[in-house]
CSV table of C-alpha atoms in Angstrom, one decimal:
chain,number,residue,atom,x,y,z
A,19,UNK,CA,-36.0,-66.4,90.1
A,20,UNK,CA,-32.7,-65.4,89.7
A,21,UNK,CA,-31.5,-62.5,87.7
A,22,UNK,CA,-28.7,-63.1,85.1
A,23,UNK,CA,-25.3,-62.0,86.7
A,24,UNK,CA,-23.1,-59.6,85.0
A,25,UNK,CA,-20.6,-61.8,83.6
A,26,UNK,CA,-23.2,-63.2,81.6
A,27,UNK,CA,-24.3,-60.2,80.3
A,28,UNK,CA,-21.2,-58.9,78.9
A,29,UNK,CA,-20.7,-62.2,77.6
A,30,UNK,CA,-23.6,-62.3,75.6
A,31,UNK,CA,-22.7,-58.2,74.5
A,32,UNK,CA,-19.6,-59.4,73.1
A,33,UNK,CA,-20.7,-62.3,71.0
A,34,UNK,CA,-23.6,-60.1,69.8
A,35,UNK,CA,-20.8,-57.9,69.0
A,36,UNK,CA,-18.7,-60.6,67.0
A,37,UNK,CA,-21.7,-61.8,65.3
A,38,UNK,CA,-22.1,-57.9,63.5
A,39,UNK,CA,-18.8,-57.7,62.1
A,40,UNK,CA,-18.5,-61.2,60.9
A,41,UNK,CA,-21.8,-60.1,59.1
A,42,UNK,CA,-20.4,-56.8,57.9
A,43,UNK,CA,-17.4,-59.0,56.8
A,44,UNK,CA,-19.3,-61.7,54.5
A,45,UNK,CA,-22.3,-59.0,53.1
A,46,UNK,CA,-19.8,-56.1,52.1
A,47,UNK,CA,-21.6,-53.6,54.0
A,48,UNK,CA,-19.6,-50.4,54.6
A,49,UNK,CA,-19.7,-48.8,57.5
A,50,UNK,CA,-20.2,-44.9,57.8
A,51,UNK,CA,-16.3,-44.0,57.9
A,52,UNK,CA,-15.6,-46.1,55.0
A,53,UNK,CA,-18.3,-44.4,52.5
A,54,UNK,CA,-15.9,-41.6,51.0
A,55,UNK,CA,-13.9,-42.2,48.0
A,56,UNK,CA,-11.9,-39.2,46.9
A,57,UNK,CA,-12.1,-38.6,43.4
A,58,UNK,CA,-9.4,-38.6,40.6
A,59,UNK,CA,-9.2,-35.5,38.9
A,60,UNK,CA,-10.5,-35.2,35.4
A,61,UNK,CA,-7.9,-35.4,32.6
A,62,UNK,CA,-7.3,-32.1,30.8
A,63,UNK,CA,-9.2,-32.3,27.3
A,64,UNK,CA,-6.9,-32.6,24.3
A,65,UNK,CA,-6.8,-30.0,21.5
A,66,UNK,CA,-7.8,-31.1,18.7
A,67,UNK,CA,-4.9,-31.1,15.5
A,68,UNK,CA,-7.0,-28.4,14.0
A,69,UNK,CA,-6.8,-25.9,16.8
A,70,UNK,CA,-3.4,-26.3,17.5
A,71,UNK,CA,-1.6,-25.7,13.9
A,72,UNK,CA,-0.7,-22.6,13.0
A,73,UNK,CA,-2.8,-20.9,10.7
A,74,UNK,CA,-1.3,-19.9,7.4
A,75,UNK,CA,0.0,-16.9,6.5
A,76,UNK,CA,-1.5,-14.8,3.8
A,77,UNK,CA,0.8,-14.4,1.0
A,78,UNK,CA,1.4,-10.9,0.1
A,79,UNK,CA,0.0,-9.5,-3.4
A,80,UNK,CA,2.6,-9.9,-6.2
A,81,UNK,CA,3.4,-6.6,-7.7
A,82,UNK,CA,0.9,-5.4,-10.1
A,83,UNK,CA,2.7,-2.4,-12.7
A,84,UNK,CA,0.1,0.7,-13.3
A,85,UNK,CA,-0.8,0.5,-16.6
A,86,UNK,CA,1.2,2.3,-19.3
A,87,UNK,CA,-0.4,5.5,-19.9
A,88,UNK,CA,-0.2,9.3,-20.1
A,89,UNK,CA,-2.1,12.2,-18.3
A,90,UNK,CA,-1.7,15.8,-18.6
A,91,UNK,CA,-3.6,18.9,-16.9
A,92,UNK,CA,-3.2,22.0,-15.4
A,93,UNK,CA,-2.6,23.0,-12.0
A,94,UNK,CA,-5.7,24.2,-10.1
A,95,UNK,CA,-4.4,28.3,-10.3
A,96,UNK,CA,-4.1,27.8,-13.8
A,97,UNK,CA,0.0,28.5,-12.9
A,98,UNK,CA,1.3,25.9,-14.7
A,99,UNK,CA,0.9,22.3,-16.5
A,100,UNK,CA,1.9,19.0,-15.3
A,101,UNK,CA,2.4,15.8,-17.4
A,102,UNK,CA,3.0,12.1,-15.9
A,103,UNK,CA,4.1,9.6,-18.4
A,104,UNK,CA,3.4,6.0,-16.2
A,105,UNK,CA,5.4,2.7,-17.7
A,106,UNK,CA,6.2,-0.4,-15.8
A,107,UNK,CA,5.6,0.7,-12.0
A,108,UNK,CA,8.2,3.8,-13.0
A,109,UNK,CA,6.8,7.4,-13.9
A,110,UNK,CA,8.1,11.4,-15.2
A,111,UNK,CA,6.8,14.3,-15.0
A,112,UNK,CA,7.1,17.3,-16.2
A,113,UNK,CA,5.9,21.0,-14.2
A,114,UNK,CA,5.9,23.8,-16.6
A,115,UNK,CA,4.8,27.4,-16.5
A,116,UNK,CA,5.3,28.1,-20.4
A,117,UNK,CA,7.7,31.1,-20.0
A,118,UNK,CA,10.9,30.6,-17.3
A,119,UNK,CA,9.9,28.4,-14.8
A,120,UNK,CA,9.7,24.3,-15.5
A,121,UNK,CA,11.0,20.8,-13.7
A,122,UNK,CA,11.5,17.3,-14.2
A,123,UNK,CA,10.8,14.5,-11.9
A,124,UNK,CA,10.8,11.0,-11.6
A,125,UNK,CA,9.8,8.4,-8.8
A,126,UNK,CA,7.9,5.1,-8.9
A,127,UNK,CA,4.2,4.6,-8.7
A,128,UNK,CA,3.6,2.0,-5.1
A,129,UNK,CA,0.9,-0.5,-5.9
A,130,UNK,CA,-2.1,1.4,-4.1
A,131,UNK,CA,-1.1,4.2,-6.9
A,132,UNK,CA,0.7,6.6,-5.1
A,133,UNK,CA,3.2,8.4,-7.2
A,134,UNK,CA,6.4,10.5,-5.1
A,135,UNK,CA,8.4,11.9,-7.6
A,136,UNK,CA,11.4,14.0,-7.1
A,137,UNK,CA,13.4,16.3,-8.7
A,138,UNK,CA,16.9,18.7,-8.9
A,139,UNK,CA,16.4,22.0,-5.9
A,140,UNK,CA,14.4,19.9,-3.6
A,141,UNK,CA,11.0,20.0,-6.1
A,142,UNK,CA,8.6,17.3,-5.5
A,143,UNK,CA,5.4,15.8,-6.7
A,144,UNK,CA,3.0,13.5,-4.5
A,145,UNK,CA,0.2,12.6,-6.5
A,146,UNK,CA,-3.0,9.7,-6.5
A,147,UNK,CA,-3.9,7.6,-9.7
A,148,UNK,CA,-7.8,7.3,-9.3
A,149,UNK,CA,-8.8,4.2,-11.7
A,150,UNK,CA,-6.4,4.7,-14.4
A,151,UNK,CA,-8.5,7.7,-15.5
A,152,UNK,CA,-7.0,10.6,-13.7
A,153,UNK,CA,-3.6,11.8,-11.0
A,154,UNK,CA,-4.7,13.9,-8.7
A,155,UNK,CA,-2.2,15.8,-6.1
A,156,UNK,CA,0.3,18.7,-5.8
A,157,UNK,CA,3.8,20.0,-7.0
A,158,UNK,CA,6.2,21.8,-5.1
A,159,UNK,CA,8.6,23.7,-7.3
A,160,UNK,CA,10.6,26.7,-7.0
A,161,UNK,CA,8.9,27.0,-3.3
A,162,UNK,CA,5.5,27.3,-4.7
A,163,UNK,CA,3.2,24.4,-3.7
A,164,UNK,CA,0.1,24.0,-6.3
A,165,UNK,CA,-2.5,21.3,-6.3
A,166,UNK,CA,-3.4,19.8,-10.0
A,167,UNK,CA,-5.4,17.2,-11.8
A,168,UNK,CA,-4.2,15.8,-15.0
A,169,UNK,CA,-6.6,13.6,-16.9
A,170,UNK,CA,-5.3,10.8,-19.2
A,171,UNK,CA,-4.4,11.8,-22.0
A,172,UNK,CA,-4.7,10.8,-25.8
A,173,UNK,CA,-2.2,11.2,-28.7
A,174,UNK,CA,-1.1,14.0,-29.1
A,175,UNK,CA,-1.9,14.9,-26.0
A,176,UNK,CA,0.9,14.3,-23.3
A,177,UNK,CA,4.6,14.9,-22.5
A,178,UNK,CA,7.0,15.7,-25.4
A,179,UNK,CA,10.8,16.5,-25.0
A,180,UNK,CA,13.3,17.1,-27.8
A,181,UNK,CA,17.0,17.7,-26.7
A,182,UNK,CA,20.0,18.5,-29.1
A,183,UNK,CA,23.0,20.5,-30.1
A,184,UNK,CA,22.3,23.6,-32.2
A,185,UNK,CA,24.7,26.4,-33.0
A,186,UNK,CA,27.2,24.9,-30.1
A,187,UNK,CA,24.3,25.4,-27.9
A,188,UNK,CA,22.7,23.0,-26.1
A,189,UNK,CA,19.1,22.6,-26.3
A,190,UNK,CA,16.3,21.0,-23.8
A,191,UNK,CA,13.1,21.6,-24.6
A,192,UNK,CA,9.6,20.1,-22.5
A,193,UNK,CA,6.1,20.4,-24.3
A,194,UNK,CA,3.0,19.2,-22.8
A,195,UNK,CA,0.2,19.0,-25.1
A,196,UNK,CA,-3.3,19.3,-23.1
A,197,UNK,CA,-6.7,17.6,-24.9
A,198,UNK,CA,-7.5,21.2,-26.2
A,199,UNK,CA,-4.5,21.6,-28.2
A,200,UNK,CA,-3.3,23.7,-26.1
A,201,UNK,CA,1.0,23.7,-25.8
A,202,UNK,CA,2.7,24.7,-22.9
A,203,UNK,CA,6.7,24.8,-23.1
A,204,UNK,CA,10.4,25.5,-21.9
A,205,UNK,CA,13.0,25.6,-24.3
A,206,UNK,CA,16.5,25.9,-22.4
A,207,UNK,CA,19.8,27.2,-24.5
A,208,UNK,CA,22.4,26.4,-22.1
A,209,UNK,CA,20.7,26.5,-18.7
A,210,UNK,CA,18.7,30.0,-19.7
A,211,UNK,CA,14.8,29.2,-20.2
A,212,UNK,CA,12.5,30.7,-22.7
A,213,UNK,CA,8.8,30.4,-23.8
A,214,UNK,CA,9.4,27.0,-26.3
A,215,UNK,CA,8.1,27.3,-29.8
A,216,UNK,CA,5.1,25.0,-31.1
A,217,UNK,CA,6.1,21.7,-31.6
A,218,UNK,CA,4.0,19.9,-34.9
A,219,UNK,CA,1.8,17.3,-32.5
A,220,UNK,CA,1.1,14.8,-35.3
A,221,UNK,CA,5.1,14.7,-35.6
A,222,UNK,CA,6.9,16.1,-32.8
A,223,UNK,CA,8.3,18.5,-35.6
A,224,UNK,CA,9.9,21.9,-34.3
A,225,UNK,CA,12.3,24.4,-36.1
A,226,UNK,CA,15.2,26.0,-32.9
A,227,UNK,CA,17.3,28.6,-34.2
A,228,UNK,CA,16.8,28.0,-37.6
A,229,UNK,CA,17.3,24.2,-37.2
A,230,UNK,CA,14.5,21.3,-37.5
A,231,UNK,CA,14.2,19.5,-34.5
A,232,UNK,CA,11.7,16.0,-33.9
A,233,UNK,CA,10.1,16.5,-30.0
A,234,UNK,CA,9.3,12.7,-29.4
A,235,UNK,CA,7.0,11.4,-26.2
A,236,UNK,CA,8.7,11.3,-22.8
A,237,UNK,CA,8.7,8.1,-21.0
A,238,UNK,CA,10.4,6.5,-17.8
């Protein structure tokens, strides 16, 4: 019997050959090399509206004025009284030894209660209003620096000034009335300080030089 030649073996190789990829062709089987798909890459995810607006500022706190009120003390040496008169966010106040040494100074009180009052030959006063009840800080006058408290005070109790003409002198006089009824005073005649007289508390009555005189509440 005779063996098939080799012509008729690669014959039957190649139409064994067509026959796969017609198959291939009509099934849509993929072949190894055609398996891969690349991938497209993920979109970004979008902000939401709420994440991207800017949040809103906070508005800032409308000025509040410290309450109208009046505080007097003494300065922790016992060297001197202080009064603060407080009115609409403005305040006075009024450093006073009693016999030749005395200042007035004015500032504004900041929201948080800080006072920084100033005055003529560089004096100062920094002080703290703690709940409407008390100032606490320190004076600087004359080159001295003194810490004080001055609690609020009740009338009588407070700052007092009375300022007028009297024998062609001029007179400035400062009075602070403490709780106890205690007075401490300048009275100036022309620039030269002295130890003031008493001043009537229920009236602000007070007799200079022979003169009667009405000492009336200091305010800003």
């Amino acid at each position: 019997m005779k063996r098939p030649g080799p012509l008729l073996t690669l014959l039957a190789g190649l139409v064994l050959g067509l026959f796969l990829l017609t198959l291939n062709a009509t099934t849509g089987t993929k072949t190894a090399s055609s398996s891969y798909e690349e991938k497209s890459p993920s979109p970004a995810p979008a902000r939401s509206a709420a994440s991207t607006a800017p949040s809103p500022a906070t508005p800032s706190p409308s000025r509040v004025p410290a309450a109208a009120a009046d505080y007097a003390g003494r300065t922790d040496d016992d060297a001197a009284a202080v009064a603060v008169s407080v009115r609409d966010g403005k305040a006075i106040a009024y450093y006073c030894d009693g016999h030749t040494e005395e200042s007035w100074l004015k500032g504004d009180v900041e929201d948080d209660g800080t006072l920084r009052l100033t005055g003529e030959h560089g004096a100062k006063l920094d002080g703290t209003l703690e709940d409407g009840k008390r100032i606490d800080g320190t004076v600087e006058v004359g080159g001295g620096r003194h810490a004080f408290s001055a609690d609020r005070a009740a009338k009588p109790s407070g700052l007092w000034r009375a300022t007028a003409t009297v024998r062609s002198a001029k007179i400035d006089g400062g009075w602070i009335v403490l709780k106890d009824g205690t007075q401490v005073g300048i009275l100036t005649r022309d620039g030269k300080p002295s130890p003031a007289p008493r001043i009537d508390p229920e009236t602000g009555a007070v007799t200079v030089d022979g003169q009667q005189l009405t000492a009336r509440p200091a305010t800003p």
